[in-house]
Coordinates of C-alpha atoms and ligand atoms in Angstrom, one line a residue:
M1 CA 0.0 0.0 0.0
K2 CA 1.5 3.3 -1.1
Q3 CA 1.9 6.0 1.6
R4 CA 3.1 8.8 -0.6
V5 CA 3.1 9.8 -4.2
E6 CA 4.6 12.7 -6.1
V7 CA 2.9 14.0 -9.2
W8 CA 3.8 16.4 -12.0
A9 CA 1.2 18.4 -13.9
P10 CA 1.7 20.7 -17.0
A11 CA 0.7 24.2 -17.6
T12 CA -1.9 24.5 -20.4
V13 CA -2.9 27.0 -23.0
A14 CA -6.7 27.2 -23.4
N15 CA -8.8 28.6 -26.2
M16 CA -5.9 28.9 -28.7
N17 CA -7.8 31.6 -30.5
V18 CA -10.1 29.3 -32.4
G19 CA -11.8 27.3 -29.7
F20 CA -13.1 29.5 -26.8
D21 CA -13.8 27.2 -23.9
A22 CA -13.4 24.3 -26.3
L23 CA -9.7 23.7 -27.1
G24 CA -6.5 23.5 -25.1
C25 CA -3.0 22.0 -25.1
A26 CA -0.5 20.9 -22.5
L27 CA 2.9 22.5 -22.4
S28 CA 6.2 20.7 -21.8
T29 CA 7.2 23.6 -19.5
P30 CA 6.4 25.0 -17.1
G31 CA 4.8 22.4 -14.9
E32 CA 4.5 21.8 -11.2
R33 CA 4.7 19.2 -8.5
M34 CA 2.5 17.9 -5.8
I35 CA 3.1 15.4 -3.0
L36 CA 0.1 13.4 -1.6
N37 CA 0.5 11.6 1.7
R38 CA -1.9 9.0 3.0
T39 CA -3.3 9.5 6.5
A40 CA -5.5 7.4 8.8
H41 CA -8.3 10.0 9.0
Q42 CA -10.8 8.6 6.5
G43 CA -12.3 11.2 4.2
E44 CA -10.2 14.1 5.6
V45 CA -8.1 16.1 3.1
L46 CA -5.7 18.7 4.5
I47 CA -3.2 21.0 2.9
R48 CA 0.1 20.5 4.7
S49 CA 2.0 23.2 2.8
I50 CA 2.0 25.4 -0.2
H51 CA 5.2 26.6 -1.7
G52 CA 5.7 29.3 -4.4
A53 CA 2.3 31.0 -4.2
E54 CA 0.0 32.7 -1.8
L55 CA -3.0 30.5 -1.9
D56 CA -5.9 29.6 0.4
A57 CA -4.8 26.6 2.4
N58 CA -8.3 26.0 3.7
S59 CA -9.2 22.6 2.3
E60 CA -12.8 23.6 1.8
R61 CA -11.7 26.3 -0.7
N62 CA -8.4 25.1 -2.2
V63 CA -8.7 23.7 -5.7
A64 CA -6.4 20.7 -5.1
S65 CA -8.0 19.6 -1.9
I66 CA -11.6 19.9 -3.3
A67 CA -10.6 17.8 -6.4
A68 CA -8.8 15.3 -4.2
K69 CA -11.7 15.1 -1.8
S70 CA -14.2 14.6 -4.6
L71 CA -12.3 11.6 -6.0
L72 CA -11.5 10.2 -2.6
Q73 CA -15.2 10.3 -1.7
S74 CA -16.2 8.5 -4.9
L75 CA -13.7 5.8 -4.0
G76 CA -15.4 5.3 -0.6
D77 CA -13.1 7.4 1.6
P78 CA -10.7 4.6 2.4
C79 CA -8.1 7.0 4.0
G80 CA -7.3 10.6 4.5
L81 CA -4.8 12.8 2.7
E82 CA -2.3 15.6 3.3
L83 CA -1.2 17.6 0.3
E84 CA 2.0 19.5 -0.3
L85 CA 1.8 21.9 -3.3
F86 CA 4.8 23.2 -5.1
K87 CA 3.4 26.0 -7.3
S88 CA 5.5 27.1 -10.2
I89 CA 2.5 28.1 -12.3
L90 CA 1.3 31.3 -10.7
P91 CA -2.4 31.8 -10.1
G92 CA -4.0 34.3 -12.4
S93 CA -1.4 33.6 -15.2
G94 CA -3.8 32.3 -17.9
I95 CA -1.7 29.1 -18.2
G96 CA -3.9 26.8 -16.2
S97 CA -2.6 27.2 -12.6
S98 CA -5.7 25.9 -10.9
A99 CA -6.2 23.2 -13.6
A100 CA -2.6 21.9 -12.9
S101 CA -3.4 21.7 -9.2
A102 CA -6.7 19.9 -9.8
A103 CA -5.1 17.5 -12.3
A104 CA -2.2 16.7 -10.0
A105 CA -4.5 16.1 -7.1
V106 CA -6.7 13.6 -8.9
V107 CA -3.8 11.8 -10.6
G108 CA -2.2 11.6 -7.1
V109 CA -5.3 10.1 -5.5
N110 CA -5.8 7.6 -8.4
E111 CA -2.1 6.5 -8.0
L112 CA -2.1 6.4 -4.2
L113 CA -5.2 4.3 -4.0
N114 CA -4.3 2.2 -7.1
A115 CA -7.8 3.1 -8.4
G116 CA -7.0 2.5 -12.1
L117 CA -9.2 5.4 -13.5
S118 CA -8.3 6.7 -16.9
P119 CA -7.3 10.3 -17.5
E120 CA -10.8 10.8 -19.1
E121 CA -12.5 9.4 -16.0
L122 CA -10.6 11.7 -13.8
I123 CA -11.8 14.9 -15.6
P124 CA -15.1 15.4 -13.6
F125 CA -13.3 15.2 -10.3
A126 CA -10.6 17.6 -11.4
L127 CA -13.4 19.9 -12.6
D128 CA -15.0 19.8 -9.2
G129 CA -11.9 21.5 -7.9
E130 CA -11.1 23.7 -10.9
S131 CA -14.6 25.2 -11.3
N132 CA -14.2 26.4 -7.7
A133 CA -11.4 28.8 -8.8
S134 CA -12.7 29.8 -12.3
G135 CA -16.4 30.0 -11.4
A136 CA -17.3 28.1 -14.6
R137 CA -17.2 24.4 -15.4
H138 CA -15.2 24.2 -18.6
A139 CA -12.5 21.6 -19.2
D140 CA -10.3 23.4 -21.7
N141 CA -7.4 23.5 -19.2
V142 CA -8.2 20.4 -17.1
A143 CA -8.6 18.0 -20.0
P144 CA -5.2 18.8 -21.6
A145 CA -3.6 18.9 -18.2
L146 CA -4.8 15.3 -17.7
L147 CA -4.6 13.9 -21.2
G148 CA -1.6 15.8 -22.5
G149 CA -1.5 16.9 -26.2
L150 CA -4.1 19.0 -28.0
V151 CA -7.7 18.4 -26.8
I152 CA -11.1 19.5 -28.0
C153 CA -13.8 19.8 -25.3
P154 CA -17.1 19.5 -27.2
P155 CA -20.3 20.9 -25.7
E156 CA -21.4 17.4 -24.9
G157 CA -19.6 14.1 -24.5
P158 CA -16.0 13.3 -23.7
P159 CA -12.9 15.3 -24.7
I160 CA -11.4 14.5 -28.1
A161 CA -7.6 14.3 -28.5
I162 CA -6.3 15.5 -31.8
P163 CA -2.7 15.0 -33.1
P164 CA -0.3 17.4 -31.4
L165 CA 1.7 19.6 -33.7
E166 CA 5.3 18.3 -33.4
D167 CA 6.9 21.2 -35.3
W168 CA 5.4 23.9 -33.1
C169 CA 7.6 25.8 -30.7
L170 CA 5.5 27.9 -28.4
V171 CA 6.8 31.0 -26.7
V172 CA 4.7 31.8 -23.7
L173 CA 5.0 35.3 -22.3
H174 CA 3.6 35.7 -18.8
P175 CA 3.5 39.3 -17.5
H176 CA 3.2 39.1 -13.7
V177 CA 0.0 41.1 -13.6
P178 CA -2.7 38.6 -12.5
I179 CA -6.1 38.6 -14.3
K180 CA -9.0 36.8 -12.8
T181 CA -10.9 34.5 -15.3
S182 CA -14.1 36.1 -14.0
D183 CA -12.9 39.6 -14.9
A184 CA -11.7 38.4 -18.3
R185 CA -15.1 36.8 -19.0
A186 CA -16.9 40.0 -17.9
V187 CA -15.5 42.0 -20.8
L188 CA -16.9 39.5 -23.4
P189 CA -20.1 40.4 -25.3
E190 CA -23.2 38.3 -24.7
H191 CA -23.9 38.1 -28.4
V192 CA -21.7 37.9 -31.5
A193 CA -22.4 38.5 -35.2
L194 CA -23.5 35.4 -37.2
Q195 CA -20.9 36.2 -39.8
D196 CA -18.1 36.1 -37.2
A197 CA -19.4 32.9 -35.5
A198 CA -19.5 31.2 -38.9
A199 CA -16.0 32.3 -39.8
Q200 CA -14.7 31.3 -36.4
A201 CA -16.2 27.8 -36.8
A202 CA -14.6 27.5 -40.2
W203 CA -11.2 28.5 -38.8
F204 CA -11.6 26.0 -35.9
A205 CA -12.4 23.2 -38.4
T206 CA -9.4 24.3 -40.6
F207 CA -7.1 24.1 -37.6
V208 CA -8.3 20.6 -36.7
A209 CA -7.9 19.4 -40.3
A210 CA -4.4 20.8 -40.4
C211 CA -3.5 19.0 -37.1
H212 CA -4.7 15.8 -38.6
S213 CA -2.6 16.2 -41.7
G214 CA 0.4 17.2 -39.5
N215 CA 0.7 20.6 -41.2
G216 CA 2.0 23.0 -38.5
K217 CA 2.2 25.9 -40.9
A218 CA -1.4 25.6 -42.0
A219 CA -2.6 25.0 -38.4
A220 CA -0.8 28.3 -37.4
H221 CA -2.4 30.1 -40.3
A222 CA -5.9 29.1 -39.1
L223 CA -5.5 30.6 -35.6
E224 CA -7.8 33.5 -36.2
D225 CA -9.5 34.9 -33.1
L226 CA -12.6 36.8 -34.1
L227 CA -14.8 36.5 -31.0
V228 CA -12.7 36.8 -27.9
G229 CA -9.2 38.2 -28.3
P230 CA -10.4 41.6 -29.7
H231 CA -12.4 42.2 -26.5
R232 CA -9.7 40.9 -24.0
S233 CA -6.6 42.4 -25.5
I234 CA -7.2 45.7 -23.5
L235 CA -6.5 43.7 -20.3
I236 CA -3.1 42.5 -21.5
P237 CA -0.1 44.8 -20.9
Y238 CA 1.3 46.1 -24.2
Y239 CA -0.7 43.5 -26.2
D240 CA -0.4 45.2 -29.6
E241 CA 3.3 45.9 -29.2
V242 CA 4.0 42.4 -28.1
R243 CA 2.1 40.9 -31.0
K244 CA 3.9 43.1 -33.5
L245 CA 7.2 42.3 -32.0
A246 CA 6.5 38.5 -31.9
F247 CA 5.5 38.5 -35.6
S248 CA 8.5 40.6 -36.7
H249 CA 10.7 38.0 -35.0
G250 CA 9.3 35.0 -36.7
A251 CA 5.9 34.1 -35.0
R252 CA 3.4 32.5 -37.4
A253 CA 0.5 33.0 -35.1
G254 CA -0.4 33.8 -31.5
G255 CA -2.8 35.3 -29.1
I256 CA -4.1 35.3 -25.5
S257 CA -3.6 32.2 -23.5
G258 CA -6.8 31.3 -21.7
S259 CA -8.1 34.3 -20.0
G260 CA -4.7 36.1 -19.9
P261 CA -2.5 37.8 -19.1
S262 CA -0.2 35.2 -20.7
T263 CA 0.1 35.2 -24.5
F264 CA 1.4 32.4 -26.7
W265 CA 3.3 32.8 -29.9
V266 CA 3.8 30.0 -32.4
A267 CA 7.2 29.5 -34.1
L268 CA 8.0 26.7 -36.5
D269 CA 11.6 26.2 -35.3
S270 CA 13.6 26.7 -32.2
S271 CA 15.8 29.5 -33.6
D272 CA 12.7 31.6 -34.3
A273 CA 11.4 30.8 -30.9
G274 CA 14.7 32.0 -29.3
R275 CA 14.5 35.2 -31.3
I276 CA 10.9 35.8 -30.1
E277 CA 11.8 35.0 -26.6
R278 CA 14.7 37.5 -26.5
A279 CA 12.6 40.2 -28.2
L280 CA 9.7 39.9 -25.8
S281 CA 11.9 39.6 -22.6
G282 CA 13.8 42.7 -23.6
F283 CA 10.7 44.6 -24.4
M284 CA 9.0 43.8 -21.1
Q285 CA 12.2 44.6 -19.2
R286 CA 12.5 48.0 -21.0
N287 CA 8.9 48.8 -20.0
S288 CA 9.4 47.6 -16.4
V289 CA 6.8 44.8 -16.6
P290 CA 8.0 41.8 -14.5
C291 CA 7.4 38.6 -16.5
S292 CA 8.5 35.1 -17.2
V293 CA 9.0 33.7 -20.7
H294 CA 8.9 30.0 -21.6
I295 CA 9.8 28.2 -24.7
S296 CA 7.7 25.0 -24.8
A297 CA 6.6 22.2 -27.1
I298 CA 3.1 20.8 -26.9
S299 CA 3.5 18.0 -24.3
G300 CA 2.2 14.6 -25.3
R301 CA 2.0 13.8 -21.6
G302 CA -0.5 15.0 -19.1
A303 CA -0.2 14.9 -15.3
H304 CA 1.6 11.8 -14.1
S305 CA 3.3 10.2 -11.2
I306 CA 7.0 11.0 -10.7
S307 CA 7.4 9.0 -7.5
Ligands
LIG1 N1 -11.7 29.3 -21.6 C1 -11.6 30.1 -20.4 C2 -11.7 31.6 -20.7 C3 -10.3 30.1 -19.7 O1 -11.1 32.0 -21.8 O2 -12.4 32.3 -20.0 C4 -9.8 28.8 -19.3 O3 -10.6 27.9 -18.8

């Protein structure tokens, strides 16, 4: 019987311009760790420690403990748990901080109790935790955090994995100016023009077709954001300047990651990705905006045990 497991979970980019609340991918970096310890207090889930971020350690409100408790309960509360969180994906970053916590927690419980649930089966339990942070129950971060790769979250039914683009190098710029998902949703219109909705659906379909044919260039070309980005870009520090700079240094596409403030920029080789990374870091530094910049591939692996 395992007493302790350690889990890694990836950051994720949701929406990806074409699939608002319906598309996401797992990043190879950054990611974060969680340790789950078994205790004798059946059904009790406590947070032992949180490193790297100021987060609520009350287990009734913490994303990780809520997700862990939901799964533990469905497995009959055979034990209790103490969680240690090592946050390297900052809350409010737009790269799936709460989804990573929720995914790590359910993968950890599954592993600790040898429950044998598939990543797909873990999604509802992770969502019980994640929705507590985001205020909405959409799986566009949680599903790729659990499954890895590129994932479509249809309005009904299970998530659909699509072939990840192996030639994509993503540059993710995270300005350290937290944005709450609820605030980023509040700026969105309730209604959109039929013409825009139709064009957006066509771009999403084109993107998926390009992924299936392994054409990273065509997939990047399809990443038009007609419905969401134009309303949210005002929330992102220097969005227009960053976009211009990324494109002039080799980006083929890009936009807002999830609800921001992070943005993602698609390069088709690592030397372009390096040029974009240096240009964006330098620009943010000159404008005194603290930030992190990551160069990442789409990770084929979701949250998993590293014990
Ligand atoms: N899709 C969500 C949004 C963010 O853009 O508001 C991530 O779940």
